[in-house]
C-alpha positions as a Markdown table, in Angstrom:
| # | Residue | x | y | z |
|---|---|---|---|---|
| 1 | Unk | 11.3 | -16.2 | -13.4 |
| 2 | Unk | 8.6 | -17.9 | -15.6 |
| 3 | Unk | 8.0 | -17.0 | -19.2 |
| 4 | Unk | 4.6 | -15.5 | -18.2 |
| 5 | Unk | 6.1 | -13.3 | -15.6 |
| 6 | Unk | 8.8 | -12.1 | -18.0 |
| 7 | Unk | 6.1 | -11.2 | -20.5 |
| 8 | Unk | 4.1 | -9.2 | -17.9 |
| 9 | Unk | 7.2 | -7.3 | -16.8 |
| 10 | Unk | 8.4 | -6.6 | -20.3 |
| 11 | Unk | 4.9 | -5.4 | -21.4 |
| 12 | Unk | 4.5 | -3.1 | -18.5 |
| 13 | Unk | 8.1 | -1.8 | -18.9 |
| 14 | Unk | 7.6 | -1.0 | -22.6 |
| 15 | Unk | 4.3 | 0.9 | -21.9 |
| 16 | Unk | 5.8 | 2.8 | -19.0 |
| 17 | Unk | 9.0 | 3.8 | -20.9 |
| 18 | Unk | 6.9 | 4.9 | -23.9 |
| 19 | Unk | 4.7 | 7.0 | -21.7 |
| 20 | Unk | 7.7 | 8.5 | -19.8 |
| 21 | Unk | 9.0 | 9.7 | -23.2 |
| 22 | Unk | 5.7 | 11.2 | -24.0 |
| 23 | Unk | 6.9 | 14.9 | -24.1 |
| 24 | Unk | 9.4 | 13.8 | -26.8 |
| 25 | Unk | 6.8 | 12.3 | -29.2 |
| 26 | Unk | 3.4 | 13.8 | -28.3 |
| 27 | Unk | 2.1 | 17.2 | -29.3 |
| 28 | Unk | 0.5 | 19.6 | -26.8 |
| 29 | Unk | -3.1 | 18.3 | -27.4 |
| 30 | Unk | -2.0 | 14.6 | -27.0 |
| 31 | Unk | -0.2 | 15.4 | -23.8 |
| 32 | Unk | -3.3 | 17.1 | -22.4 |
| 33 | Unk | -5.4 | 14.1 | -23.4 |
| 34 | Unk | -2.9 | 11.7 | -21.7 |
| 35 | Unk | -2.9 | 13.7 | -18.5 |
| 36 | Unk | -6.7 | 13.5 | -18.4 |
| 37 | Unk | -6.5 | 9.7 | -19.0 |
| 38 | Unk | -3.9 | 9.4 | -16.2 |
| 39 | Unk | -6.1 | 11.2 | -13.5 |
| 40 | Unk | -9.3 | 9.4 | -14.6 |
| 41 | Unk | -7.5 | 6.1 | -14.4 |
| 42 | Unk | -6.1 | 6.9 | -10.9 |
| 43 | Unk | -9.5 | 7.9 | -9.7 |
| 44 | Unk | -11.0 | 4.7 | -11.1 |
| 45 | Unk | -8.4 | 2.5 | -9.4 |
| 46 | Unk | -9.1 | 4.2 | -6.1 |
| 47 | Unk | -12.9 | 3.9 | -6.4 |
| 48 | Unk | -12.5 | 0.3 | -7.5 |
| 49 | Unk | -10.4 | -0.4 | -4.3 |
| 50 | Unk | -13.2 | 1.0 | -2.2 |
| 51 | Unk | -16.2 | -0.6 | -4.0 |
| 52 | Unk | -14.6 | -3.7 | -5.5 |
| 53 | Unk | -12.9 | -4.9 | -2.3 |
| 54 | Unk | -14.3 | -3.2 | 0.8 |
| 55 | Unk | -17.9 | -2.8 | -0.5 |
| 56 | Unk | -18.0 | 1.0 | 0.1 |
| 57 | Unk | -20.1 | 2.3 | -2.7 |
| 58 | Unk | -19.3 | 6.0 | -2.6 |
| 59 | Unk | -21.1 | 8.5 | -4.9 |
| 60 | Unk | -19.3 | 11.4 | -3.2 |
| 61 | Unk | -15.7 | 11.1 | -4.2 |
| 62 | Unk | -16.0 | 14.5 | -5.9 |
| 63 | Unk | -15.9 | 15.9 | -2.4 |
| 64 | Unk | -12.3 | 15.1 | -2.1 |
| 65 | Unk | -11.5 | 16.1 | -5.7 |
| 66 | Unk | -13.0 | 19.5 | -5.0 |
| 67 | Unk | -11.3 | 19.8 | -1.6 |
| 68 | Unk | -7.9 | 19.1 | -3.1 |
| 69 | Unk | -8.4 | 21.7 | -5.8 |
| 70 | Unk | -9.6 | 24.4 | -3.4 |
| 71 | Unk | -6.8 | 23.6 | -0.8 |
| 72 | Unk | -4.0 | 24.0 | -3.3 |
| 73 | Unk | -5.5 | 27.3 | -4.6 |
| 74 | Unk | -5.8 | 28.5 | -1.0 |
| 75 | Unk | -2.3 | 27.5 | 0.0 |
| 76 | Unk | -0.8 | 29.1 | -3.1 |
| 77 | Unk | -2.7 | 32.4 | -3.0 |
| 78 | Unk | -3.1 | 33.0 | 0.8 |
| 79 | Unk | -0.2 | 31.2 | 2.4 |
| 80 | Unk | 2.4 | 31.6 | -0.4 |
| 81 | Unk | 3.1 | 27.9 | -0.6 |
| 82 | Unk | 4.8 | 26.9 | -3.9 |
| 83 | Unk | 2.3 | 24.9 | -6.0 |
| 84 | Unk | 4.5 | 21.8 | -6.3 |
| 85 | Unk | 4.7 | 21.6 | -2.5 |
| 86 | Unk | 1.0 | 22.3 | -2.3 |
| 87 | Unk | 0.2 | 19.1 | -4.1 |
| 88 | Unk | 1.2 | 16.7 | -1.4 |
| 89 | Unk | -0.1 | 19.1 | 1.3 |
| 90 | Unk | -3.5 | 19.2 | -0.4 |
| 91 | Unk | -3.6 | 15.4 | -0.3 |
| 92 | Unk | -2.6 | 15.4 | 3.4 |
| 93 | Unk | -5.1 | 18.1 | 4.4 |
| 94 | Unk | -7.9 | 16.4 | 2.4 |
| 95 | Unk | -7.3 | 13.2 | 4.3 |
| 96 | Unk | -7.5 | 15.1 | 7.6 |
| 97 | Unk | -10.8 | 16.7 | 6.6 |
| 98 | Unk | -12.1 | 13.4 | 5.4 |
| 99 | Unk | -11.6 | 11.9 | 8.9 |
| 100 | Unk | -14.6 | 13.7 | 10.6 |
| 101 | Unk | -16.7 | 13.4 | 7.5 |
| 102 | Unk | -16.0 | 9.7 | 7.5 |
| 103 | Unk | -17.2 | 9.4 | 11.0 |
| 104 | Unk | -20.6 | 10.7 | 9.8 |
| 105 | Unk | -20.7 | 8.6 | 6.6 |
| 106 | Unk | -19.8 | 5.4 | 8.4 |
| 107 | Unk | -22.9 | 5.7 | 10.6 |
| 108 | Unk | -24.8 | 4.7 | 7.4 |
| 109 | Unk | -24.7 | 1.5 | 5.5 |
| 110 | Unk | -25.6 | 0.1 | 2.1 |
| 111 | Unk | -27.5 | 2.5 | -0.2 |
| 112 | Unk | -27.7 | 5.1 | 2.7 |
| 113 | Unk | -23.9 | 5.3 | 2.7 |
| 114 | Unk | -23.9 | 6.0 | -1.0 |
| 115 | Unk | -26.5 | 8.7 | -0.6 |
| 116 | Unk | -24.7 | 10.1 | 2.5 |
| 117 | Unk | -21.4 | 10.5 | 0.6 |
| 118 | Unk | -23.2 | 12.4 | -2.1 |
| 119 | Unk | -24.9 | 14.7 | 0.4 |
| 120 | Unk | -21.5 | 15.4 | 2.1 |
| 121 | Unk | -20.1 | 16.4 | -1.3 |
| 122 | Unk | -23.1 | 18.7 | -1.9 |
| 123 | Unk | -22.5 | 20.4 | 1.5 |
| 124 | Unk | -18.9 | 21.1 | 0.6 |
| 125 | Unk | -20.0 | 22.5 | -2.8 |
| 126 | Unk | -22.6 | 24.8 | -1.2 |
| 127 | Unk | -20.1 | 25.8 | 1.5 |
| 128 | Unk | -17.3 | 26.8 | -0.8 |
| 129 | Unk | -19.8 | 28.8 | -3.0 |
| 130 | Unk | -20.4 | 31.0 | 0.1 |
| 131 | Unk | -16.7 | 32.0 | 0.5 |
| 132 | Unk | -16.0 | 35.4 | -1.1 |
| 133 | Unk | -12.2 | 35.1 | -0.8 |
| 134 | Unk | -12.4 | 32.0 | -3.1 |
| 135 | Unk | -14.7 | 33.7 | -5.7 |
| 136 | Unk | -18.0 | 32.4 | -4.3 |
| 137 | Unk | -20.1 | 30.7 | -6.8 |
| 138 | Unk | -18.2 | 32.1 | -9.8 |
| 139 | Unk | -14.9 | 30.6 | -8.7 |
| 140 | Unk | -11.3 | 31.9 | -8.9 |
| 141 | Unk | -8.3 | 31.7 | -11.1 |
| 142 | Unk | -4.7 | 31.0 | -10.1 |
| 143 | Unk | -2.4 | 34.0 | -10.6 |
| 144 | Unk | -0.1 | 33.7 | -13.6 |
| 145 | Unk | 3.0 | 34.4 | -11.5 |
| 146 | Unk | 2.4 | 31.4 | -9.4 |
| 147 | Unk | 2.0 | 29.2 | -12.4 |
| 148 | Unk | 5.1 | 30.5 | -14.0 |
| 149 | Unk | 7.1 | 29.7 | -10.9 |
| 150 | Unk | 6.6 | 26.0 | -11.6 |
| 151 | Unk | 9.1 | 26.0 | -14.5 |
| 152 | Unk | 11.0 | 28.3 | -16.9 |
| 153 | Unk | 8.5 | 28.2 | -19.8 |
| 154 | Unk | 5.2 | 26.8 | -20.9 |
| 155 | Unk | 6.6 | 23.7 | -22.5 |
| 156 | Unk | 8.5 | 22.8 | -19.4 |
| 157 | Unk | 5.4 | 23.4 | -17.2 |
| 158 | Unk | 3.3 | 21.1 | -19.4 |
| 159 | Unk | 6.0 | 18.4 | -19.4 |
| 160 | Unk | 6.3 | 18.7 | -15.6 |
| 161 | Unk | 2.6 | 18.4 | -15.2 |
| 162 | Unk | 2.6 | 15.4 | -17.5 |
| 163 | Unk | 5.3 | 13.6 | -15.6 |
| 164 | Unk | 3.6 | 14.3 | -12.2 |
| 165 | Unk | 0.3 | 12.9 | -13.5 |
| 166 | Unk | 2.1 | 9.8 | -15.0 |
| 167 | Unk | 4.0 | 9.2 | -11.8 |
| 168 | Unk | 0.8 | 9.6 | -9.8 |
| 169 | Unk | -1.1 | 7.0 | -11.8 |
| 170 | Unk | 1.8 | 4.6 | -11.7 |
| 171 | Unk | 2.1 | 5.1 | -7.9 |
| 172 | Unk | -1.7 | 4.5 | -7.5 |
| 173 | Unk | -1.7 | 1.3 | -9.6 |
| 174 | Unk | 1.5 | 0.0 | -7.8 |
| 175 | Unk | 0.1 | 1.0 | -4.4 |
| 176 | Unk | -3.2 | -0.9 | -5.0 |
| 177 | Unk | -1.3 | -3.9 | -6.3 |
| 178 | Unk | 1.0 | -4.0 | -3.2 |
| 179 | Unk | -2.0 | -3.5 | -0.9 |
| 180 | Unk | -3.8 | -6.5 | -2.5 |
| 181 | Unk | -0.6 | -8.6 | -2.3 |
| 182 | Unk | -0.3 | -7.9 | 1.5 |
| 183 | Unk | -2.2 | -9.2 | 4.5 |
| 184 | Unk | -4.5 | -6.2 | 4.2 |
| 185 | Unk | -5.3 | -7.4 | 0.7 |
| 186 | Unk | -6.1 | -10.9 | 2.0 |
| 187 | Unk | -8.5 | -9.3 | 4.5 |
| 188 | Unk | -10.1 | -7.2 | 1.8 |
| 189 | Unk | -10.6 | -10.3 | -0.3 |
| 190 | Unk | -12.3 | -12.0 | 2.6 |
| 191 | Unk | -14.4 | -8.9 | 3.2 |
| 192 | Unk | -15.4 | -8.8 | -0.5 |
| 193 | Unk | -16.4 | -12.5 | -0.6 |
| 194 | Unk | -18.4 | -12.6 | 2.7 |
| 195 | Unk | -18.2 | -9.9 | 5.4 |
| 196 | Unk | -19.8 | -12.1 | 8.1 |
| 197 | Unk | -17.3 | -14.9 | 7.4 |
| 198 | Unk | -14.4 | -12.3 | 7.4 |
| 199 | Unk | -15.5 | -11.1 | 10.9 |
| 200 | Unk | -15.7 | -14.7 | 12.1 |
| 201 | Unk | -12.1 | -15.3 | 11.2 |
| 202 | Unk | -10.9 | -12.2 | 13.0 |
| 203 | Unk | -10.9 | -9.5 | 10.3 |
| 204 | Unk | -11.5 | -6.1 | 11.9 |
| 205 | Unk | -13.8 | -4.8 | 9.2 |
| 206 | Unk | -14.7 | -1.3 | 10.5 |
| 207 | Unk | -11.0 | -0.1 | 11.0 |
| 208 | Unk | -10.1 | -1.7 | 7.7 |
| 209 | Unk | -12.8 | 0.1 | 5.8 |
| 210 | Unk | -12.3 | 3.4 | 7.7 |
| 211 | Unk | -8.5 | 3.4 | 7.0 |
| 212 | Unk | -9.0 | 2.6 | 3.4 |
| 213 | Unk | -11.6 | 5.4 | 3.0 |
| 214 | Unk | -9.2 | 8.0 | 4.6 |
| 215 | Unk | -6.2 | 6.9 | 2.4 |
| 216 | Unk | -8.2 | 7.0 | -0.8 |
| 217 | Unk | -9.6 | 10.4 | 0.2 |
| 218 | Unk | -6.1 | 11.8 | 0.6 |
| 219 | Unk | -4.9 | 10.5 | -2.7 |
| 220 | Unk | -8.0 | 11.7 | -4.4 |
| 221 | Unk | -7.3 | 15.1 | -2.9 |
| 222 | Unk | -3.9 | 15.1 | -4.5 |
| 223 | Unk | -5.4 | 14.2 | -7.8 |
| 224 | Unk | -8.0 | 17.0 | -7.5 |
| 225 | Unk | -5.2 | 19.5 | -6.7 |
| 226 | Unk | -3.3 | 18.4 | -9.9 |
| 227 | Unk | -6.5 | 18.6 | -12.0 |
| 228 | Unk | -7.2 | 22.2 | -11.1 |
| 229 | Unk | -3.6 | 23.2 | -11.1 |
| 230 | Unk | -3.6 | 22.2 | -14.7 |
| 231 | Unk | -6.9 | 23.9 | -15.4 |
| 232 | Unk | -5.7 | 27.1 | -13.6 |
| 233 | Unk | -9.3 | 27.9 | -12.5 |
| 234 | Unk | -11.7 | 26.4 | -10.1 |
| 235 | Unk | -15.5 | 26.8 | -9.4 |
| 236 | Unk | -17.7 | 25.0 | -7.0 |
| 237 | Unk | -19.7 | 23.4 | -9.8 |
| 238 | Unk | -16.6 | 22.1 | -11.6 |
| 239 | Unk | -14.8 | 21.0 | -8.4 |
| 240 | Unk | -17.7 | 19.1 | -6.9 |
| 241 | Unk | -19.3 | 17.8 | -10.1 |
| 242 | Unk | -20.9 | 14.4 | -9.4 |
| 243 | Unk | -21.0 | 13.7 | -13.1 |
| 244 | Unk | -17.3 | 14.3 | -13.8 |
| 245 | Unk | -15.7 | 12.8 | -10.7 |
| 246 | Unk | -18.1 | 10.0 | -9.7 |
| 247 | Unk | -20.5 | 9.0 | -12.4 |
| 248 | Unk | -17.9 | 8.8 | -15.2 |
| 249 | Unk | -15.4 | 7.1 | -12.8 |
| 250 | Unk | -18.0 | 4.5 | -11.8 |
| 251 | Unk | -18.8 | 3.9 | -15.5 |
| 252 | Unk | -15.1 | 3.2 | -16.2 |
| 253 | Unk | -14.9 | 0.7 | -13.4 |
| 254 | Unk | -18.2 | -1.0 | -14.2 |
| 255 | Unk | -17.5 | -1.5 | -17.9 |
| 256 | Unk | -13.9 | -2.5 | -17.3 |
| 257 | Unk | -14.4 | -4.9 | -14.5 |
| 258 | Unk | -15.0 | -4.4 | -10.8 |
| 259 | Unk | -12.6 | -5.9 | -8.3 |
| 260 | Unk | -9.6 | -6.2 | -10.6 |
| 261 | Unk | -6.7 | -3.9 | -11.4 |
| 262 | Unk | -6.9 | -4.6 | -15.1 |
| 263 | Unk | -10.6 | -3.8 | -15.4 |
| 264 | Unk | -10.3 | 0.0 | -14.7 |
| 265 | Unk | -7.3 | 0.2 | -17.2 |
| 266 | Unk | -9.4 | -1.4 | -19.9 |
| 267 | Unk | -12.5 | 0.6 | -18.9 |
| 268 | Unk | -10.5 | 3.9 | -19.1 |
| 269 | Unk | -9.3 | 3.2 | -22.6 |
| 270 | Unk | -12.8 | 2.2 | -23.7 |
| 271 | Unk | -14.3 | 5.3 | -22.1 |
| 272 | Unk | -12.0 | 7.7 | -23.9 |
| 273 | Unk | -12.6 | 5.9 | -27.2 |
| 274 | Unk | -16.3 | 6.2 | -26.8 |
| 275 | Unk | -16.0 | 9.8 | -25.8 |
| 276 | Unk | -14.2 | 10.6 | -29.0 |
| 277 | Unk | -17.0 | 9.1 | -31.1 |
| 278 | Unk | -20.0 | 10.2 | -28.9 |
| 279 | Unk | -19.0 | 13.7 | -27.6 |
| 280 | Unk | -20.9 | 15.5 | -30.4 |
| 281 | Unk | -24.2 | 13.8 | -29.7 |
| 282 | Unk | -25.2 | 16.2 | -26.9 |
| 283 | Unk | -27.5 | 14.8 | -24.2 |
| 284 | Unk | -27.5 | 11.4 | -26.0 |
| 285 | Unk | -23.8 | 11.0 | -25.0 |
| 286 | Unk | -24.7 | 10.2 | -21.3 |
| 287 | Unk | -27.7 | 8.1 | -22.4 |
| 288 | Unk | -25.5 | 5.9 | -24.6 |
| 289 | Unk | -22.9 | 5.5 | -21.9 |
| 290 | Unk | -25.6 | 4.4 | -19.4 |
| 291 | Unk | -27.0 | 1.9 | -21.9 |
| 292 | Unk | -23.5 | 0.5 | -22.6 |
| 293 | Unk | -22.8 | 0.0 | -18.8 |
| 294 | Unk | -26.2 | -1.7 | -18.3 |
| 295 | Unk | -25.7 | -4.0 | -21.3 |
| 296 | Unk | -22.2 | -4.9 | -20.1 |
| 297 | Unk | -23.5 | -5.7 | -16.6 |
| 298 | Unk | -26.3 | -7.9 | -18.0 |
| 299 | Unk | -23.9 | -9.9 | -20.1 |
| 300 | Unk | -21.2 | -10.2 | -17.4 |
| 301 | Unk | -21.2 | -8.5 | -14.0 |
| 302 | Unk | -17.4 | -8.7 | -14.0 |
| 303 | Unk | -17.3 | -6.3 | -16.9 |
| 304 | Unk | -15.5 | -6.6 | -20.2 |
| 305 | Unk | -12.3 | -7.9 | -18.5 |
| 306 | Unk | -14.4 | -10.7 | -17.0 |
| 307 | Unk | -15.7 | -11.5 | -20.5 |
| 308 | Unk | -12.2 | -11.6 | -21.9 |
| 309 | Unk | -10.9 | -13.9 | -19.2 |
| 310 | Unk | -14.0 | -16.2 | -18.8 |
| 311 | Unk | -12.5 | -19.0 | -20.8 |
| 312 | Unk | -8.8 | -18.4 | -20.5 |
| 313 | Unk | -7.4 | -16.9 | -17.3 |
| 314 | Unk | -5.3 | -13.8 | -18.1 |
| 315 | Unk | -3.7 | -11.9 | -15.3 |
| 316 | Unk | -1.5 | -8.9 | -15.8 |
| 317 | Unk | -1.3 | -7.9 | -12.1 |
| 318 | Unk | -1.4 | -11.1 | -10.0 |
| 319 | Unk | -2.5 | -10.4 | -6.5 |
| 320 | Unk | -2.5 | -14.0 | -5.1 |
| 321 | Unk | 0.5 | -15.9 | -3.8 |
| 322 | Unk | 1.1 | -19.6 | -4.4 |
| 323 | Unk | 2.8 | -21.7 | -1.7 |
| 324 | Unk | 6.1 | -23.1 | -2.9 |
| 325 | Unk | 6.1 | -26.8 | -3.5 |
| 326 | Unk | 8.2 | -28.8 | -1.0 |
């Protein structure tokens, strides 16, 4: 093992162990903030996998966040499914629902695909707003008894939610890294660099993109279920908010660095720092975020991580393999 690899592993291990021990050193407010960081980072990594490697610029990922949230509420309230079991079921059912919607979206390309995914999300929002059993447009709250069944007391429930969110974001980052280290990752890299050239060397681009879209939809549904399980209430406007679950996620990826694992991590940290300083500015908050993203893209399309690594190549998550010397 080289000194560089040892440093990478040690750094990641220290950060992970510190976060695992979060309930021991963090107060309730800090834990809630960290949970929010975890699910935004997971959503950013998934969107980056779609856009940064397969070229699928989706502006409708909020469709799957909302589906996951509504599915776990429906399973818990109408089918009596325990909420902890409902989390993976929500992800699985979201992936199944994403299958036919993907068949529609994949008939479009380029900017039409982006618009189409947003329209699909709006259809879901309007549809769930018409379901009286789920509260219609005003939404519905999860019964207290179902929430208490998660753990013995409030502190234990918050710690459990924290560890699930942490485990989820670690699994997403590790999963993305393993995908990019595999033959699928090699195909995705070829697809990102030149789709026509990738087709010419035998990469089956349509099944690759379609499968990636379904997988990311399922994991996004799991994340959405966890988000609204923590909030304990869901409404169509909150569940299918393009601003919260697509625009902000795209901002995180753009300023951090598209097409890298490190970029969304850096972008997520910067986003929450900016939010702490700009949240009191009202409408100017989003204007400043937009200006920052445009400025970063003008300076370096690879984002802040690209600026940092322009002169000296720094890689925390290597995704390429080197052939051993003979």
